[in-house]
Tab-separated table of C-alpha atoms in Angstrom:
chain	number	residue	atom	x	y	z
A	1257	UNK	CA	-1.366	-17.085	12.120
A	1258	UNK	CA	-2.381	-13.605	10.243
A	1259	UNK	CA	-5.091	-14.344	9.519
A	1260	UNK	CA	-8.214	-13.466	11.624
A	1261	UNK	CA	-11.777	-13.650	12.293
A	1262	UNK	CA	-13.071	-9.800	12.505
A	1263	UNK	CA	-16.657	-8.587	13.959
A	1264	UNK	CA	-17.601	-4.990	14.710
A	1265	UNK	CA	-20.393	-2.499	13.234
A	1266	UNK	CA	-20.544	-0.787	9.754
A	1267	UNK	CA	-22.234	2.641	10.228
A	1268	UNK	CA	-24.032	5.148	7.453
A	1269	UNK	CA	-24.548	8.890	7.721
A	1270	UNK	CA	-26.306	10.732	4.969
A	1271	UNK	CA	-25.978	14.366	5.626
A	1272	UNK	CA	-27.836	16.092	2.567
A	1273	UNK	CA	-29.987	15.988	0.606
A	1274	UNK	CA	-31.928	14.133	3.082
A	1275	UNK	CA	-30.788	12.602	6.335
A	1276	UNK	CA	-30.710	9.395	7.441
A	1277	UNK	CA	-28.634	7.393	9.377
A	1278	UNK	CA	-28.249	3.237	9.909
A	1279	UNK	CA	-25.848	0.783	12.192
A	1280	UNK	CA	-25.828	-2.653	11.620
A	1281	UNK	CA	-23.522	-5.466	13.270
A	1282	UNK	CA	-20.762	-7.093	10.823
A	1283	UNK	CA	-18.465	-10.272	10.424
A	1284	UNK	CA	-16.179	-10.527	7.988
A	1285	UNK	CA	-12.649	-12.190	7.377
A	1286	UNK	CA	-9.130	-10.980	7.553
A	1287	UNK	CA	-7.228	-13.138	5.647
A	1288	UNK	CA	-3.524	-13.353	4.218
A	1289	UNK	CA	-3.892	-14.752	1.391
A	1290	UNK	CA	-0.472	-16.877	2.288
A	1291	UNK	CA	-2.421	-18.666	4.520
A	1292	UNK	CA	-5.164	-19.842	2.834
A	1293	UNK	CA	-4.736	-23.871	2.590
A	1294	UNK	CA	-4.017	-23.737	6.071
A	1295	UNK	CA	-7.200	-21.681	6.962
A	1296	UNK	CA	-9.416	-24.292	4.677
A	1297	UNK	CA	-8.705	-27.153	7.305
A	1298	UNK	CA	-9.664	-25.605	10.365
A	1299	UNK	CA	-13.383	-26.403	10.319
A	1300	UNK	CA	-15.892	-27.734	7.657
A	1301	UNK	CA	-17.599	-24.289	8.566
A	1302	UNK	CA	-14.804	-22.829	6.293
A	1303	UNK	CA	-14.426	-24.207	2.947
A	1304	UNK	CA	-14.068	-24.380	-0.727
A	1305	UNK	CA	-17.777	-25.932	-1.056
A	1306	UNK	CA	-19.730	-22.965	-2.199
A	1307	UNK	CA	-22.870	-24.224	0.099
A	1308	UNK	CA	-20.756	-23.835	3.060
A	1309	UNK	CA	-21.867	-21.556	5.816
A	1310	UNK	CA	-18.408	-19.526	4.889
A	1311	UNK	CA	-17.379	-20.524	1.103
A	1312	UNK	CA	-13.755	-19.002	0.070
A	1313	UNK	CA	-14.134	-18.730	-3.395
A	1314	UNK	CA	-11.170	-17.249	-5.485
A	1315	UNK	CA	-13.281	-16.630	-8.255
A	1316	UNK	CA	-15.192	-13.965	-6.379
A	1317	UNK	CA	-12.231	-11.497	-6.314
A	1318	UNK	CA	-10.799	-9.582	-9.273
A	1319	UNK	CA	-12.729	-12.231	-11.911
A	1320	UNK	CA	-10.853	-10.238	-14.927
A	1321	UNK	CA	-7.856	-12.379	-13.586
A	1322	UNK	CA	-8.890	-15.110	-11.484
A	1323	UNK	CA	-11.125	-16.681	-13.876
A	1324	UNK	CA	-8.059	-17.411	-16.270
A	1325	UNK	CA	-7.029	-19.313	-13.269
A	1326	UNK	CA	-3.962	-16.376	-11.753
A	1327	UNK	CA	-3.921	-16.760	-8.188
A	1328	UNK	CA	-5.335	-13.967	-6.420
A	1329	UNK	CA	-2.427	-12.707	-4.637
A	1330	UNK	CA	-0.581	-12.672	-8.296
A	1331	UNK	CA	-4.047	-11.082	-9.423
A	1332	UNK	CA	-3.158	-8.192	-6.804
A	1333	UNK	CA	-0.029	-7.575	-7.654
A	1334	UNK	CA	-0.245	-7.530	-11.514
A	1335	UNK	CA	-2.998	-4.764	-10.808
A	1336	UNK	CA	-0.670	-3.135	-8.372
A	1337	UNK	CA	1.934	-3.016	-11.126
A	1338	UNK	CA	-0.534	-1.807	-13.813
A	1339	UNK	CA	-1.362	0.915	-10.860
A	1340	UNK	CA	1.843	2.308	-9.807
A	1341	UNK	CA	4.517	0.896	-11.937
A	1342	UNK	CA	5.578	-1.895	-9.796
A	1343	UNK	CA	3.983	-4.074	-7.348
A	1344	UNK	CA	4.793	-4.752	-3.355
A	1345	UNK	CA	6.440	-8.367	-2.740
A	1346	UNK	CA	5.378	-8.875	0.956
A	1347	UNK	CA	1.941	-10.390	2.400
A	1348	UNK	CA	-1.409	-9.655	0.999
A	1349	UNK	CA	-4.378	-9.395	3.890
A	1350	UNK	CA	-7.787	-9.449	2.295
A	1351	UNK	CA	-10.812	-8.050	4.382
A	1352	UNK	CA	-13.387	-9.303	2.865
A	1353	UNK	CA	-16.879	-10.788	3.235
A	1354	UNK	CA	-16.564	-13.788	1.963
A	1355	UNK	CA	-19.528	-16.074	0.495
A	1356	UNK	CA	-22.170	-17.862	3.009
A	1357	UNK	CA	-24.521	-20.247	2.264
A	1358	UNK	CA	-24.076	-20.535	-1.885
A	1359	UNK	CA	-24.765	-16.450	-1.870
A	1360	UNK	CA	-21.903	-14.115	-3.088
A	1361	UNK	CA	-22.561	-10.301	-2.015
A	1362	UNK	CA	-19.611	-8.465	-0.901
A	1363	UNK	CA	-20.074	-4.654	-1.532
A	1364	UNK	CA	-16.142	-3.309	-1.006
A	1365	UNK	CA	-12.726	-5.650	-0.108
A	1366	UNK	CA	-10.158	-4.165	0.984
A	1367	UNK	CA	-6.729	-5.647	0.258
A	1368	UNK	CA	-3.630	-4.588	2.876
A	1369	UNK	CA	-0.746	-5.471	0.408
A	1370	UNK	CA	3.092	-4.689	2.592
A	1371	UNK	CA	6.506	-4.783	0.912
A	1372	UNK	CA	9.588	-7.771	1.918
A	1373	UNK	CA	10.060	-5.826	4.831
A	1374	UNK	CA	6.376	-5.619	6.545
A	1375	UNK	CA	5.727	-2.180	5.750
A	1376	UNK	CA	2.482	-1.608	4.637
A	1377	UNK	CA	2.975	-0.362	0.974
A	1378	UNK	CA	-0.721	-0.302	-0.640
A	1379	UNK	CA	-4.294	-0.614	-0.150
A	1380	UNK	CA	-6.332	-1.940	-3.196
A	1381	UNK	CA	-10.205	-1.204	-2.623
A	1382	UNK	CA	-12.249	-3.778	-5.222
A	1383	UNK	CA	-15.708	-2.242	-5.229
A	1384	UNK	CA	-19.049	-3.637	-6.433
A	1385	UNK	CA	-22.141	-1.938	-7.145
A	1386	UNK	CA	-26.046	-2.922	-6.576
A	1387	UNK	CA	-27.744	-4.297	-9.209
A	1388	UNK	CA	-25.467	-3.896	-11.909
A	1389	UNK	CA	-22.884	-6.361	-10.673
A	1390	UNK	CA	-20.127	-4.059	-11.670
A	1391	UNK	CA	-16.661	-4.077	-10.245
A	1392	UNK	CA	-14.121	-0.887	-10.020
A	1393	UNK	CA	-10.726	-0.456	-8.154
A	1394	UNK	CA	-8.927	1.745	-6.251
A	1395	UNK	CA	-5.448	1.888	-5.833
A	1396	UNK	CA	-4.094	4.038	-2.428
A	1397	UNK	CA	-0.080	3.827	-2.599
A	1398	UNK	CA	0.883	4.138	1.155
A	1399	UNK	CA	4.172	6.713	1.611
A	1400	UNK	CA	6.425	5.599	4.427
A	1401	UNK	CA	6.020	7.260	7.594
A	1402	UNK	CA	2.916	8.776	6.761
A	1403	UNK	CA	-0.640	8.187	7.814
A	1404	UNK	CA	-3.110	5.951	5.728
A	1405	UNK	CA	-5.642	9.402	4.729
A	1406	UNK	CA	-5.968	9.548	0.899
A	1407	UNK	CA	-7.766	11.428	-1.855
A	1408	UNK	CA	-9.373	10.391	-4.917
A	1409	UNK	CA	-11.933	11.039	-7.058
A	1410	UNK	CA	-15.406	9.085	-7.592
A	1411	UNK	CA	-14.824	7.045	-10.419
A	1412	UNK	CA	-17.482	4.438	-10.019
A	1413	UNK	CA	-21.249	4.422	-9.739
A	1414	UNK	CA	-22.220	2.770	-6.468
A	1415	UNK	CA	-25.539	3.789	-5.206
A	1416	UNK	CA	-28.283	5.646	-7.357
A	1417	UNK	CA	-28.626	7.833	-4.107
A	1418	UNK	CA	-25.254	9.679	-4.577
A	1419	UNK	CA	-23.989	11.368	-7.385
A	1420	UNK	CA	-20.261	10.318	-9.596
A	1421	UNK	CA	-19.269	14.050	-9.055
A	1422	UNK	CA	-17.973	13.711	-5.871
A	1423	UNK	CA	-14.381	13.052	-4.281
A	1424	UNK	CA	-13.730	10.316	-1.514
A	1425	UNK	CA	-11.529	10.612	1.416
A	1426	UNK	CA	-10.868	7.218	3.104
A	1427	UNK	CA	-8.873	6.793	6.520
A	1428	UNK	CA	-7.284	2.919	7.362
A	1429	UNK	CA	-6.305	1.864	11.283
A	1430	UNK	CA	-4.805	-1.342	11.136
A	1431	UNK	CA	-2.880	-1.470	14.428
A	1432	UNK	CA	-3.152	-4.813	16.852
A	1433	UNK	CA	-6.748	-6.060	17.145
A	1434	UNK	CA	-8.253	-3.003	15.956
A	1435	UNK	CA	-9.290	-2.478	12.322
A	1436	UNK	CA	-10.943	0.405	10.791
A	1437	UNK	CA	-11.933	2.508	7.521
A	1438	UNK	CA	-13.728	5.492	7.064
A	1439	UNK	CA	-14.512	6.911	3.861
A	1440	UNK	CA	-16.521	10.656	3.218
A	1441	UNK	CA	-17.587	11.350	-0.085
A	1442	UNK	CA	-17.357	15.316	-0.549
A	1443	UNK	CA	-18.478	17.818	-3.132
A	1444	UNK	CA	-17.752	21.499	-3.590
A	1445	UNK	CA	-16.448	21.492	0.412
A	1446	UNK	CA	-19.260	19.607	1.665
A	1447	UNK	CA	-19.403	16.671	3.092
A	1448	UNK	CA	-22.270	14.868	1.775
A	1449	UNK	CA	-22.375	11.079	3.146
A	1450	UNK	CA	-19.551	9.086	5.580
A	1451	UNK	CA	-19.616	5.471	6.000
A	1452	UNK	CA	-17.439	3.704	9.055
A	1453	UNK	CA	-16.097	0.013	9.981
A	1454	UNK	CA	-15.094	-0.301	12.960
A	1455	UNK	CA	-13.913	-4.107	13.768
A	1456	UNK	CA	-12.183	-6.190	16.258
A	1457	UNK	CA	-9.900	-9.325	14.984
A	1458	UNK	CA	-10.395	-12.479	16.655
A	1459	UNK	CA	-8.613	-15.589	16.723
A	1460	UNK	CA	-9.269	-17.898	13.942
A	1461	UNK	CA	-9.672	-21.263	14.844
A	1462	UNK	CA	-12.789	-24.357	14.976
A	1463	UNK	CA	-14.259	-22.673	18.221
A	1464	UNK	CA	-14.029	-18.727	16.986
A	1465	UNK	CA	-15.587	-19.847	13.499
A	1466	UNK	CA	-18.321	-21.604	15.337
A	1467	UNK	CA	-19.163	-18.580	17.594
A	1468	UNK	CA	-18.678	-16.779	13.988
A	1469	UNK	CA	-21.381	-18.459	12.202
A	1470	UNK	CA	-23.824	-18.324	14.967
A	1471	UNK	CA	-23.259	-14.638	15.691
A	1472	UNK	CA	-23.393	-13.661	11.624
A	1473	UNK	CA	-25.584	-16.043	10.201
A	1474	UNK	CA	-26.561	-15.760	6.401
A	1475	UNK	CA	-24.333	-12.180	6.530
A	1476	UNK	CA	-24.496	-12.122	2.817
A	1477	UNK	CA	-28.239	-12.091	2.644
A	1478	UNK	CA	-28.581	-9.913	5.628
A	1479	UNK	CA	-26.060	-7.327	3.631
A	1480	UNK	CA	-27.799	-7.207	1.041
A	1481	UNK	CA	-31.040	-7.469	2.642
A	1482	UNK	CA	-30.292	-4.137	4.326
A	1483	UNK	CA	-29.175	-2.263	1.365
A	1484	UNK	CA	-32.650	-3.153	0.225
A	1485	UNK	CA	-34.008	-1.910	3.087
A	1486	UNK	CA	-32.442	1.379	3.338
A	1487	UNK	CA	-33.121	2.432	0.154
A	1488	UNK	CA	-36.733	1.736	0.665
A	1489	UNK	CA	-36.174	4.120	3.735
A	1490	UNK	CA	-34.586	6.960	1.290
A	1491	UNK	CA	-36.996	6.540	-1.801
A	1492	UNK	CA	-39.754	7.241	1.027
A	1493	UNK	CA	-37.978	9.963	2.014
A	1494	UNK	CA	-37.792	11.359	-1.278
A	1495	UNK	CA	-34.228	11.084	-1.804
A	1496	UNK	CA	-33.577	12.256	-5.422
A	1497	UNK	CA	-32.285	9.474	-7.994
A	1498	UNK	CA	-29.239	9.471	-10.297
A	1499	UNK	CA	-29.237	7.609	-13.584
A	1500	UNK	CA	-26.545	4.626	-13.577
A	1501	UNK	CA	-23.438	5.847	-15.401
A	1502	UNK	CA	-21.193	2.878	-16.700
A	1503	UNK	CA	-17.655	3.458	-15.994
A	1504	UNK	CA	-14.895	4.144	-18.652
A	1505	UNK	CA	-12.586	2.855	-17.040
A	1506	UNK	CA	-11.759	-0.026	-14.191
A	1507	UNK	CA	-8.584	1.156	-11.977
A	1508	UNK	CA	-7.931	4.735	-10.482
A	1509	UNK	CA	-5.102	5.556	-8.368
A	1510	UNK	CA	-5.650	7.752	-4.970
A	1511	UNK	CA	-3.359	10.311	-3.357
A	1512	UNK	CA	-2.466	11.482	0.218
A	1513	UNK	CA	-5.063	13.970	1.220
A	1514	UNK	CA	-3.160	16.453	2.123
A	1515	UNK	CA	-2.843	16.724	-1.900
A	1516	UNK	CA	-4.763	18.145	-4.971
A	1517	UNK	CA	-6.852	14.931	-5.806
A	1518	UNK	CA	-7.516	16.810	-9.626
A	1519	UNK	CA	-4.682	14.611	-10.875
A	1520	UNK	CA	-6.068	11.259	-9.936
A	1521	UNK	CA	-5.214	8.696	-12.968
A	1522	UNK	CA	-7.630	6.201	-14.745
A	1523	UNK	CA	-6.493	3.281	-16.644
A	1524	UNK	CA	-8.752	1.736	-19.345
A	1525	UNK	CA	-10.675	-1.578	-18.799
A	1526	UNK	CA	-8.955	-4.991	-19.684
């Protein structure tokens, strides 16, 4: 089986204009999305039934699509093809944080999406933002033989502590059990805030979701709990605010960074 269980840490680092720093411990699930009916009859821990300690819920990812009843993984690829022109016919990994206990909060998933031959081809990044329940993505096409660093610009307003002016620089490990992202949001040459994952797949079966459930209880309340939390911390530091800018558009498309990211491309809403 591909698919995994996945627990690790999620680090913050806030660098100007005030510091401040968090770690917290994380589960989520790695998931090809091939796999799913056989991944709903492991446990009862694991279901459909949205007041299930772990709920999949196909509805929670890219709604613009899935609501209208497309499969996911033909969600991903139809935004893949809007994207870049054509979409990547292999397996589809989603690491995500899926629902837990009736409550949906899943900040960024990050979909692993590999051609017929295994390569990994494309990473789609579906963001949400906190509290205007507002969903952007980011497309990173993946050239062969080169490393999984890209480029693009901040198209999406995430946290009223950071500012839409910046440019992000994300990093992707995927190799064996180890799984990890890094993103950096820069402005002017300065690197301004960096946010890491840093996980460790496990086997998914009835015994690993059990030890899953009682190591991460309630992880969607504790996420969101903790974004709370922290910006409590900043406002008392007297981080500055910035006002909520909607975003034209709902896709952009990311570039190696080793490249000018000034020609990043935006594709209007649905």
């Amino acid at each position: 089986m591909n698919s995994s269980l996945c627990d690790g840490w999620v680090s913050h680092r806030r660098f100007a204009p005030c510091p401040h720093t968090f770690r917290y411990p994380v589960g989520m699930l790695y998931l090809d999305l091939a796999e799913l009916e056989r991944v709903l009859h492991i446990s009862r821990l694991l279901r459909s039934w949205r007041l299930a300690p772990l709920c999949w819920c196909e509805r929670d990812y890219l709604p613009a699509w899935t609501r209208f009843g497309v499969p996911l993984a033909e969600a991903v690829r139809e935004l893949l093809r809007e994207a870049l022109g054509e979409a990547p016919q292999g397996a589809i990994h989603l690491l995500t944080q899926p629902r837990s206990w009736g409550l949906s909060f899943n900040p960024v998933s990050f979909y692993f999406c590999h051609d017929d031959t295994g390569r990994l081809a494309a990473i789609l990044c579906e963001v949400r933002n906190t509290p205007w329940r507002e969903r952007y993505n980011y497309v990173l096409p993946v050239r062969p033989g080169e490393p999984s660093e890209f480029r693009v610009a901040k198209a999406f307003h995430v946290s009223p502590f950071l500012s839409q002016d910046m440019d992000y620089r994300m990093r992707f490990l995927v190799e064996g059990p180890h799984l990890r992202v890094h993103l950096e949001n820069w402005r002017e040459g300065k690197k301004l805030f960096e946010a890491h994952l840093s996980l460790q797949r496990q086997t998914l079966d009835a015994a690993g979701l059990r030890r899953h459930v009682l190591a991460f209880p309630w992880m969607s309340l504790r996420t969101l709990t903790a974004i709370y939390w922290q910006a409590l911390r900043l406002l008392l530091k007297g981080t500055p605010l910035h006002d909520h800018q909607a975003s034209e558009h709902h896709l952009s498309v990311g570039q190696p960074a080793n490249e000018d990211s000034k020609h990043v491309r935006s594709h209007p809403e649905r």
